[in-house]
């Protein structure tokens, strides 16, 4: 029987240990690419999910109405409606005109003596009150005209490439038209061109 020396035994053990280490290293080397592939796949999947989320948010933003985005068209539309409303008030009358006319009538009654001529009494009691009503109506008509014109010229001073909605233009033109009509009628009544005082002779 052969006898191994200590050096031979050590060499044999060292060789076996190295062989084991090489096997472990080879196993780790084989496993490393798989782990890298899995990590790369996970990263790509996360990137794809992020892109899908961004696309979904972009689509939601595209479907959002202009009113929810707070566009300037909301203010222009409201101003156009206000203009049309002021124009209607200028033609139909308001409580402001009613109170002002009643006050003028009271002032005329208090300031006119019973011995005054009929023409003066009519003018002081009725004529001034009617003129006051026409004046208040004219102020409403003027306000409607100004607001409507501002709405119509607003796009020229806004962001380029954003046309004004058709309904805003229509309502604004209606306010301007009513304002012009109301203003003409108010001036005509205030100057007694139409519906003047009756003759007292």
mmCIF file of C-alpha atoms in Angstrom, residues 13-98:
data_model
loop_
_atom_site.group_PDB
_atom_site.id
_atom_site.type_symbol
_atom_site.label_atom_id
_atom_site.label_comp_id
_atom_site.label_asym_id
_atom_site.label_seq_id
_atom_site.Cartn_x
_atom_site.Cartn_y
_atom_site.Cartn_z
ATOM 1 C CA UNK A 13 -7.323 18.921 -0.382
ATOM 2 C CA UNK A 14 -6.354 22.227 -1.968
ATOM 3 C CA UNK A 15 -7.233 20.952 -5.386
ATOM 4 C CA UNK A 16 -10.580 19.680 -4.133
ATOM 5 C CA UNK A 17 -11.283 22.996 -2.366
ATOM 6 C CA UNK A 18 -10.423 24.909 -5.492
ATOM 7 C CA UNK A 19 -12.645 22.638 -7.497
ATOM 8 C CA UNK A 20 -15.522 23.310 -5.076
ATOM 9 C CA UNK A 21 -14.918 27.069 -5.212
ATOM 10 C CA UNK A 22 -14.842 26.978 -9.007
ATOM 11 C CA UNK A 23 -18.116 25.053 -9.020
ATOM 12 C CA UNK A 24 -19.744 27.610 -6.684
ATOM 13 C CA UNK A 25 -18.395 30.505 -8.730
ATOM 14 C CA UNK A 26 -19.596 28.916 -11.930
ATOM 15 C CA UNK A 27 -23.029 28.437 -10.396
ATOM 16 C CA UNK A 28 -23.137 32.075 -9.266
ATOM 17 C CA UNK A 29 -21.962 33.199 -12.692
ATOM 18 C CA UNK A 30 -24.698 31.177 -14.329
ATOM 19 C CA UNK A 31 -27.320 32.605 -11.961
ATOM 20 C CA UNK A 32 -26.188 36.245 -12.322
ATOM 21 C CA UNK A 33 -27.360 36.781 -15.922
ATOM 22 C CA UNK A 34 -30.742 35.336 -15.018
ATOM 23 C CA UNK A 35 -31.072 37.807 -12.138
ATOM 24 C CA UNK A 36 -29.982 40.672 -14.383
ATOM 25 C CA UNK A 37 -32.518 39.648 -17.019
ATOM 26 C CA UNK A 38 -35.269 39.550 -14.398
ATOM 27 C CA UNK A 39 -34.306 42.998 -13.063
ATOM 28 C CA UNK A 40 -34.174 44.401 -16.617
ATOM 29 C CA UNK A 41 -37.573 42.909 -17.382
ATOM 30 C CA UNK A 42 -39.039 44.412 -14.198
ATOM 31 C CA UNK A 43 -37.604 47.840 -15.035
ATOM 32 C CA UNK A 44 -39.013 47.701 -18.557
ATOM 33 C CA UNK A 45 -42.409 46.657 -17.196
ATOM 34 C CA UNK A 46 -42.396 49.601 -14.753
ATOM 35 C CA UNK A 47 -41.427 51.987 -17.565
ATOM 36 C CA UNK A 48 -44.258 50.651 -19.710
ATOM 37 C CA UNK A 49 -46.726 51.137 -16.837
ATOM 38 C CA UNK A 50 -45.483 54.702 -16.321
ATOM 39 C CA UNK A 51 -45.929 55.444 -20.037
ATOM 40 C CA UNK A 52 -49.444 53.980 -19.940
ATOM 41 C CA UNK A 53 -50.294 56.175 -16.931
ATOM 42 C CA UNK A 54 -48.959 59.273 -18.698
ATOM 43 C CA UNK A 55 -50.936 58.433 -21.840
ATOM 44 C CA UNK A 56 -54.101 57.941 -19.785
ATOM 45 C CA UNK A 57 -53.587 61.292 -18.036
ATOM 46 C CA UNK A 58 -53.006 62.992 -21.392
ATOM 47 C CA UNK A 59 -56.226 61.521 -22.766
ATOM 48 C CA UNK A 60 -58.156 62.629 -19.683
ATOM 49 C CA UNK A 61 -56.729 66.133 -20.084
ATOM 50 C CA UNK A 62 -57.760 66.183 -23.741
ATOM 51 C CA UNK A 63 -61.319 65.172 -22.852
ATOM 52 C CA UNK A 64 -61.632 67.816 -20.126
ATOM 53 C CA UNK A 65 -64.115 70.570 -21.101
ATOM 54 C CA UNK A 66 -62.784 74.089 -21.568
ATOM 55 C CA UNK A 67 -64.915 75.338 -18.694
ATOM 56 C CA UNK A 68 -63.128 72.960 -16.288
ATOM 57 C CA UNK A 69 -59.743 74.170 -17.497
ATOM 58 C CA UNK A 70 -60.612 77.735 -16.544
ATOM 59 C CA UNK A 71 -60.321 79.245 -19.997
ATOM 60 C CA UNK A 72 -61.013 82.968 -20.560
ATOM 61 C CA UNK A 73 -64.103 82.086 -22.615
ATOM 62 C CA UNK A 74 -66.092 81.636 -19.418
ATOM 63 C CA UNK A 75 -65.655 85.270 -18.418
ATOM 64 C CA UNK A 76 -66.400 86.494 -21.926
ATOM 65 C CA UNK A 77 -69.601 84.451 -22.040
ATOM 66 C CA UNK A 78 -70.741 85.805 -18.692
ATOM 67 C CA UNK A 79 -70.041 89.374 -19.805
ATOM 68 C CA UNK A 80 -72.000 88.804 -23.017
ATOM 69 C CA UNK A 81 -75.014 87.578 -21.030
ATOM 70 C CA UNK A 82 -74.736 90.605 -18.723
ATOM 71 C CA UNK A 83 -74.691 92.897 -21.741
ATOM 72 C CA UNK A 84 -77.864 91.346 -23.144
ATOM 73 C CA UNK A 85 -79.530 91.547 -19.730
ATOM 74 C CA UNK A 86 -78.697 95.235 -19.359
ATOM 75 C CA UNK A 87 -80.101 95.879 -22.817
ATOM 76 C CA UNK A 88 -83.402 94.206 -21.902
ATOM 77 C CA UNK A 89 -83.621 96.214 -18.673
ATOM 78 C CA UNK A 90 -83.020 99.455 -20.548
ATOM 79 C CA UNK A 91 -86.107 98.762 -22.683
ATOM 80 C CA UNK A 92 -88.439 97.243 -20.081
ATOM 81 C CA UNK A 93 -87.536 99.408 -17.090
ATOM 82 C CA UNK A 94 -86.147 98.674 -13.649
ATOM 83 C CA UNK A 95 -86.961 99.299 -10.014
ATOM 84 C CA UNK A 96 -84.246 101.945 -9.994
ATOM 85 C CA UNK A 97 -86.085 103.920 -12.667
ATOM 86 C CA UNK A 98 -89.413 103.430 -10.862
#
